[in-house]
Amino acid sequence: MDYQLLLLTIAVSFILAVIAAPLFIPLLRRMKFGQQVRDDGPQSHLKKAGTPTMGGIVIIVAFTLSYLKFSVVNTDFYVLLVATLGYGLIGFLDDYIKIVFKRSLGLTPRQKLFGQLLVGAVLCALLISAGHSTSISIPGTSFSFDWSGWFYYPFIVIMMMAITNAVNFTDGLDGLLSGVSAIALAAYAVVAMQATSIAAGVCAAAMIGAVLGFLVFNAYPAKVFMGDTGSFGIGGAIGAIAIVTKSELLFLVIGGVFVIEMLSVVLQVASFKTRGKRIFKMSPIHHHFELSGWSEWRVVITFWAVSLVLAGLGLYISKGL
C-alpha cells in the first residue's frame, strides 16, 4: 500500500474539517445546540454548559468526503462506511434528542441497543456475503481459532457494541477523545498497511485527518464538542477496521485506553450495586483524576501519552514495527 495515499487522505480530511468547523460552530450557536451538563458531574464542567455540541457532524462529513475520494470500492469499503455512518447516526439521534428536549439523556438504553444491534446485523450480512474469515488470531502468536458457523457473528455484534460504547465513555474532557482516537487510528493505519487492506488504511487515514482537524477547535478550552455523533462514528470506524484487518483482539492493546475507561464504569457500577461502595471518585476514570486534583489538561496529556505507549506496544506485538 502506498503510504503517500494515506498521507494525502489525512491532509485532505484535516483541511476539510478545519474549513467546515468555523462555518458550522456559529450555526450550532444560532440553533442553540448547546451542551447539556449533568448536575452530578464535576462542578468545574458546569461552565461548559451551552458550548456548541454535535460537532461530530464535522468529523463525519470530512471523513466521508475524503474516504469516498481516495478509497477503493469493495466489500471492505462498504463494511467500513456502514459501520462509521451507521453508528454515527445512532449518536446523532442521541444528540438531537438531548438538545431538542433539553435533557442530559437522549435515546433510551433500549432504543440505543436496538440501533446498535441493527447496524451490527447489517455488518454481519455484508461480511457473510463476502465470505469473510471467521477465524480469530491471538496477537503476537501463530495461534488462531475458527468460530465457523454462527458463533463469530454474535461476537462481532457484541464487539462493535463494546467498542462504540467504550469510545463514547472516553469523550468527557476537552480534546481527550480526539487525541486518543487519532493515536489508535494511526496504529491501525499501520496494521492496515501490513494487511494490505487499502480500504481500511484509507478509512483510518480519513478519520485521523478529521479528528485532528476537529481537535483544533476541541482542544482546551473547547469551542465545540463532538457529542455522541462523533464518538459513536469514531468507535464504528475503529471497530470495523479491526474486523476488516482481522486484528479483533489487538484492539484490547491498541485501544487500551478505551478498554480502561469502559472497565472503570463497569467496575464502579458493579461495586456500588453489590457493596454499596464506589471504587473511584467518579467514573469514567478520567473524572476520578479530575476530582483528585489534576487539571483537565494534565489528565488529557497523560491519557494521550498512555495511548501512545499502548499503540506502540500493539504494533510491536503484531510485528507492525
Short mmCIF file of C-alpha atoms in Angstrom, two decimals:
data_model
loop_
_atom_site.label_atom_id
_atom_site.label_comp_id
_atom_site.label_asym_id
_atom_site.label_seq_id
_atom_site.Cartn_x
_atom_site.Cartn_y
_atom_site.Cartn_z
CA MET A 1 0.00 0.00 0.00
CA ASP A 2 1.26 3.47 -0.90
CA TYR A 3 1.81 5.43 2.33
CA GLN A 4 1.66 8.64 0.28
CA LEU A 5 -2.02 7.88 -0.40
CA LEU A 6 -2.64 7.72 3.34
CA LEU A 7 -0.79 10.99 3.97
CA LEU A 8 -2.79 12.68 1.21
CA THR A 9 -6.03 11.36 2.69
CA ILE A 10 -5.07 12.66 6.14
CA ALA A 11 -4.21 16.08 4.71
CA VAL A 12 -7.43 16.44 2.72
CA SER A 13 -9.62 15.28 5.59
CA PHE A 14 -7.81 17.60 8.01
CA ILE A 15 -8.28 20.60 5.71
CA LEU A 16 -11.96 19.80 5.21
CA ALA A 17 -12.53 19.65 8.97
CA VAL A 18 -10.60 22.86 9.62
CA ILE A 19 -12.63 24.66 6.95
CA ALA A 20 -16.00 23.21 8.00
CA ALA A 21 -15.75 23.71 11.77
CA PRO A 22 -15.65 27.55 11.83
CA LEU A 23 -18.64 27.59 9.47
CA PHE A 24 -20.58 25.03 11.47
CA ILE A 25 -19.93 26.28 15.03
CA PRO A 26 -21.83 29.61 14.58
CA LEU A 27 -24.71 27.66 13.05
CA LEU A 28 -24.88 25.44 16.14
CA ARG A 29 -24.90 28.57 18.34
CA ARG A 30 -27.74 30.14 16.37
CA MET A 31 -29.75 26.92 16.61
CA LYS A 32 -28.95 26.83 20.36
CA PHE A 33 -27.48 23.36 20.07
CA GLY A 34 -25.59 23.70 23.34
CA GLN A 35 -24.16 21.04 25.64
CA GLN A 36 -26.36 19.86 28.50
CA VAL A 37 -24.11 19.25 31.53
CA ARG A 38 -25.01 16.65 34.15
CA ASP A 39 -25.63 18.07 37.62
CA ASP A 40 -23.84 15.12 39.21
CA GLY A 41 -20.68 15.64 37.15
CA PRO A 42 -17.54 17.56 38.14
CA GLN A 43 -18.52 21.08 39.21
CA SER A 44 -15.79 22.55 37.00
CA HIS A 45 -17.77 21.32 33.98
CA LEU A 46 -20.81 23.48 34.74
CA LYS A 47 -19.15 26.39 32.96
CA LYS A 48 -19.17 24.30 29.76
CA ALA A 49 -22.97 24.33 29.60
CA GLY A 50 -24.13 25.89 26.36
CA THR A 51 -20.92 25.14 24.44
CA PRO A 52 -21.97 24.03 20.93
CA THR A 53 -22.20 20.25 20.59
CA MET A 54 -22.93 17.82 17.73
CA GLY A 55 -19.62 18.96 16.22
CA GLY A 56 -19.12 15.32 15.33
CA ILE A 57 -21.03 16.15 12.15
CA VAL A 58 -17.86 17.96 11.02
CA ILE A 59 -15.85 14.79 11.66
CA ILE A 60 -18.33 12.58 9.80
CA VAL A 61 -18.55 14.93 6.80
CA ALA A 62 -14.77 15.41 6.47
CA PHE A 63 -14.24 11.66 6.88
CA THR A 64 -16.92 10.68 4.35
CA LEU A 65 -15.79 13.06 1.60
CA SER A 66 -12.13 12.08 1.83
CA TYR A 67 -12.92 8.37 2.22
CA LEU A 68 -15.16 8.35 -0.85
CA LYS A 69 -12.49 10.20 -2.81
CA PHE A 70 -9.47 8.03 -2.02
CA SER A 71 -10.70 4.55 -1.09
CA VAL A 72 -11.14 1.58 -3.39
CA VAL A 73 -14.71 0.26 -3.62
CA ASN A 74 -15.02 -3.33 -2.42
CA THR A 75 -16.76 -5.23 0.38
CA ASP A 76 -14.36 -3.83 2.98
CA PHE A 77 -15.26 -0.34 1.76
CA TYR A 78 -18.96 -0.91 2.47
CA VAL A 79 -18.33 -2.55 5.84
CA LEU A 80 -16.22 0.41 6.97
CA LEU A 81 -18.62 3.02 5.60
CA VAL A 82 -21.74 1.38 7.05
CA ALA A 83 -20.09 0.99 10.46
CA THR A 84 -18.93 4.60 10.64
CA LEU A 85 -22.11 6.20 9.31
CA GLY A 86 -24.46 3.70 10.97
CA TYR A 87 -23.14 4.14 14.49
CA GLY A 88 -22.64 7.85 13.80
CA LEU A 89 -26.36 8.08 13.01
CA ILE A 90 -27.21 6.48 16.35
CA GLY A 91 -25.05 9.09 18.05
CA PHE A 92 -26.69 11.86 16.02
CA LEU A 93 -30.18 10.80 17.09
CA ASP A 94 -28.99 10.64 20.70
CA ASP A 95 -27.54 14.16 20.48
CA TYR A 96 -30.59 15.55 18.71
CA ILE A 97 -32.99 14.29 21.37
CA LYS A 98 -30.79 15.69 24.15
CA ILE A 99 -30.74 19.12 22.53
CA VAL A 100 -34.36 19.36 21.39
CA PHE A 101 -35.77 18.20 24.74
CA LYS A 102 -33.07 19.98 26.80
CA ARG A 103 -32.04 16.94 28.81
CA SER A 104 -28.76 15.17 29.54
CA LEU A 105 -30.05 11.78 28.32
CA GLY A 106 -31.08 11.19 24.72
CA LEU A 107 -32.11 7.78 23.36
CA THR A 108 -33.29 5.30 25.95
CA PRO A 109 -30.94 2.35 26.60
CA ARG A 110 -33.39 0.06 24.79
CA GLN A 111 -33.53 2.33 21.72
CA LYS A 112 -29.75 2.65 21.62
CA LEU A 113 -29.36 -1.12 21.97
CA PHE A 114 -31.80 -1.73 19.12
CA GLY A 115 -29.89 0.66 16.86
CA GLN A 116 -26.56 -0.97 17.65
CA LEU A 117 -27.97 -4.45 17.06
CA LEU A 118 -29.45 -3.32 13.74
CA VAL A 119 -26.20 -1.83 12.44
CA GLY A 120 -24.30 -4.87 13.70
CA ALA A 121 -26.68 -7.16 11.82
CA VAL A 122 -26.13 -5.24 8.58
CA LEU A 123 -22.36 -5.51 9.05
CA CYS A 124 -22.65 -9.27 9.60
CA ALA A 125 -24.72 -9.62 6.43
CA LEU A 126 -22.02 -7.81 4.45
CA LEU A 127 -19.29 -9.97 5.97
CA ILE A 128 -21.21 -13.18 5.22
CA SER A 129 -21.82 -12.16 1.61
CA ALA A 130 -18.09 -11.51 1.19
CA GLY A 131 -17.04 -14.82 2.70
CA HIS A 132 -15.17 -13.03 5.48
CA SER A 133 -12.88 -15.27 7.53
CA THR A 134 -14.38 -16.34 10.85
CA SER A 135 -11.03 -17.17 12.45
CA ILE A 136 -9.72 -15.15 15.41
CA SER A 137 -5.96 -14.70 15.78
CA ILE A 138 -4.16 -14.30 19.10
CA PRO A 139 -1.91 -11.21 18.72
CA GLY A 140 1.80 -11.91 18.84
CA THR A 141 1.37 -15.66 18.29
CA SER A 142 0.75 -18.00 15.39
CA PHE A 143 -2.27 -19.43 17.18
CA SER A 144 -5.80 -18.86 15.90
CA PHE A 145 -9.17 -20.49 16.36
CA ASP A 146 -12.04 -20.65 13.92
CA TRP A 147 -15.52 -19.74 15.09
CA SER A 148 -17.04 -21.20 11.98
CA GLY A 149 -20.77 -21.16 11.84
CA TRP A 150 -22.74 -18.52 13.72
CA PHE A 151 -20.55 -18.03 16.80
CA TYR A 152 -18.33 -15.46 15.08
CA TYR A 153 -21.13 -13.09 14.13
CA PRO A 154 -22.65 -12.61 17.59
CA PHE A 155 -19.09 -11.93 18.71
CA ILE A 156 -18.80 -9.20 16.05
CA VAL A 157 -22.08 -7.57 17.12
CA ILE A 158 -21.06 -7.60 20.80
CA MET A 159 -17.55 -6.39 19.92
CA MET A 160 -18.89 -3.42 17.96
CA MET A 161 -21.27 -2.52 20.78
CA ALA A 162 -18.44 -2.69 23.31
CA ILE A 163 -16.03 -0.61 21.21
CA THR A 164 -18.51 2.13 20.33
CA ASN A 165 -19.60 2.46 23.95
CA ALA A 166 -16.01 2.38 25.21
CA VAL A 167 -15.06 5.18 22.80
CA ASN A 168 -18.15 7.10 23.87
CA PHE A 169 -17.16 6.84 27.56
CA THR A 170 -13.76 8.34 26.70
CA ASP A 171 -15.36 11.54 25.38
CA GLY A 172 -15.55 13.56 28.58
CA LEU A 173 -12.75 16.15 28.54
CA ASP A 174 -11.69 18.76 26.01
CA GLY A 175 -9.56 17.08 23.36
CA LEU A 176 -9.35 13.74 25.17
CA LEU A 177 -11.12 11.52 22.65
CA SER A 178 -9.81 13.41 19.63
CA GLY A 179 -6.21 12.77 20.65
CA VAL A 180 -6.61 9.20 21.91
CA SER A 181 -8.57 8.14 18.82
CA ALA A 182 -6.07 9.74 16.43
CA ILE A 183 -3.26 7.75 18.07
CA ALA A 184 -5.21 4.47 17.97
CA LEU A 185 -6.22 5.08 14.35
CA ALA A 186 -2.60 5.79 13.40
CA ALA A 187 -1.63 2.38 14.80
CA TYR A 188 -4.48 0.76 12.89
CA ALA A 189 -3.36 2.51 9.69
CA VAL A 190 -0.04 0.67 10.07
CA VAL A 191 -1.90 -2.59 10.75
CA ALA A 192 -3.96 -1.99 7.59
CA MET A 193 -0.79 -1.43 5.58
CA GLN A 194 0.60 -4.73 6.89
CA ALA A 195 -2.67 -6.44 5.98
CA THR A 196 -2.61 -4.73 2.55
CA SER A 197 -6.17 -3.51 3.04
CA ILE A 198 -6.39 -0.24 1.13
CA ALA A 199 -9.96 0.44 2.26
CA ALA A 200 -9.04 0.03 5.95
CA GLY A 201 -5.89 2.14 5.59
CA VAL A 202 -7.75 4.96 3.85
CA CYS A 203 -10.57 4.72 6.41
CA ALA A 204 -8.08 5.13 9.27
CA ALA A 205 -6.33 8.00 7.47
CA ALA A 206 -9.57 9.80 6.67
CA MET A 207 -10.68 9.58 10.30
CA ILE A 208 -7.25 10.68 11.58
CA GLY A 209 -7.39 13.84 9.49
CA ALA A 210 -11.00 14.52 10.54
CA VAL A 211 -10.38 14.18 14.28
CA LEU A 212 -7.13 16.17 14.17
CA GLY A 213 -8.89 18.94 12.26
CA PHE A 214 -11.66 18.87 14.84
CA LEU A 215 -9.07 18.91 17.63
CA VAL A 216 -8.02 22.40 16.52
CA PHE A 217 -11.37 23.60 17.88
CA ASN A 218 -11.90 20.92 20.54
CA ALA A 219 -8.62 21.35 22.48
CA TYR A 220 -8.89 23.01 25.90
CA PRO A 221 -10.78 25.28 26.21
CA ALA A 222 -13.08 23.64 23.68
CA LYS A 223 -15.06 25.82 21.30
CA VAL A 224 -17.20 22.84 20.28
CA PHE A 225 -17.89 19.28 21.46
CA MET A 226 -18.24 16.30 19.13
CA GLY A 227 -21.16 14.75 21.03
CA ASP A 228 -22.25 11.16 20.51
CA THR A 229 -22.38 11.82 16.76
CA GLY A 230 -18.60 11.94 16.70
CA SER A 231 -17.78 9.39 19.40
CA PHE A 232 -20.05 6.68 18.02
CA GLY A 233 -18.87 7.35 14.47
CA ILE A 234 -15.23 7.09 15.55
CA GLY A 235 -15.96 3.92 17.50
CA GLY A 236 -17.68 2.40 14.48
CA ALA A 237 -14.69 3.15 12.28
CA ILE A 238 -12.14 1.72 14.73
CA GLY A 239 -14.16 -1.45 15.33
CA ALA A 240 -14.72 -2.03 11.62
CA ILE A 241 -11.02 -1.54 10.84
CA ALA A 242 -10.17 -4.16 13.48
CA ILE A 243 -12.62 -6.59 11.85
CA VAL A 244 -11.51 -5.97 8.26
CA THR A 245 -7.81 -6.34 9.13
CA LYS A 246 -8.50 -9.48 11.22
CA SER A 247 -6.99 -7.85 14.30
CA GLU A 248 -10.08 -8.02 16.50
CA LEU A 249 -8.26 -8.90 19.73
CA LEU A 250 -5.46 -6.43 19.08
CA PHE A 251 -7.93 -3.68 19.95
CA LEU A 252 -7.51 -4.67 23.61
CA VAL A 253 -3.95 -3.29 23.38
CA ILE A 254 -4.12 -0.53 20.76
CA GLY A 255 -7.42 0.67 22.20
CA GLY A 256 -6.29 0.05 25.76
CA VAL A 257 -7.35 3.50 26.98
CA PHE A 258 -10.88 2.85 25.70
CA VAL A 259 -10.88 -0.51 27.47
CA ILE A 260 -9.72 1.07 30.75
CA GLU A 261 -12.40 3.76 30.52
CA MET A 262 -15.14 1.19 29.99
CA LEU A 263 -13.86 -1.14 32.71
CA SER A 264 -13.84 1.75 35.18
CA VAL A 265 -17.55 2.28 34.53
CA VAL A 266 -18.38 -1.44 34.78
CA LEU A 267 -16.39 -1.87 38.00
CA GLN A 268 -17.87 1.28 39.53
CA VAL A 269 -21.43 0.19 38.85
CA ALA A 270 -20.81 -3.41 39.96
CA SER A 271 -19.12 -2.31 43.18
CA PHE A 272 -21.86 0.15 44.08
CA LYS A 273 -24.66 -2.33 43.39
CA THR A 274 -23.04 -5.23 45.25
CA ARG A 275 -21.21 -3.48 48.10
CA GLY A 276 -22.77 -0.04 48.20
CA LYS A 277 -19.29 1.47 47.78
CA ARG A 278 -17.58 3.24 44.91
CA ILE A 279 -14.09 2.30 43.72
CA PHE A 280 -13.43 5.63 42.01
CA LYS A 281 -14.42 9.15 43.00
CA MET A 282 -16.29 9.21 39.71
CA SER A 283 -16.34 7.18 36.53
CA PRO A 284 -15.28 7.05 33.74
CA ILE A 285 -11.82 7.09 35.24
CA HIS A 286 -10.71 10.41 33.69
CA HIS A 287 -13.16 12.13 36.05
CA HIS A 288 -11.56 10.32 39.01
CA PHE A 289 -8.26 12.05 38.26
CA GLU A 290 -10.03 15.39 37.84
CA LEU A 291 -11.64 15.05 41.27
CA SER A 292 -8.24 14.01 42.68
CA GLY A 293 -6.91 17.49 41.87
CA TRP A 294 -5.46 17.02 38.39
CA SER A 295 -6.10 19.80 35.90
CA GLU A 296 -8.17 18.87 32.88
CA TRP A 297 -5.23 19.42 30.54
CA ARG A 298 -2.95 17.22 32.69
CA VAL A 299 -5.46 14.36 32.51
CA VAL A 300 -5.76 14.72 28.74
CA ILE A 301 -2.00 14.81 28.13
CA THR A 302 -1.46 11.80 30.41
CA PHE A 303 -4.11 9.76 28.64
CA TRP A 304 -2.63 10.72 25.26
CA ALA A 305 0.78 9.51 26.47
CA VAL A 306 -0.66 6.22 27.73
CA SER A 307 -2.48 5.75 24.42
CA LEU A 308 0.77 6.36 22.53
CA VAL A 309 2.59 3.71 24.58
CA LEU A 310 -0.21 1.18 24.11
CA ALA A 311 -0.38 1.86 20.37
CA GLY A 312 3.35 1.24 20.10
CA LEU A 313 3.03 -1.93 22.16
CA GLY A 314 0.20 -3.13 19.97
CA LEU A 315 2.26 -2.62 16.83
CA TYR A 316 5.22 -4.39 18.41
CA ILE A 317 3.05 -7.35 19.34
CA SER A 318 1.57 -7.51 15.85
CA LYS A 319 5.05 -7.17 14.30
CA GLY A 320 3.89 -3.97 12.65
CA LEU A 321 7.02 -2.09 13.68
#
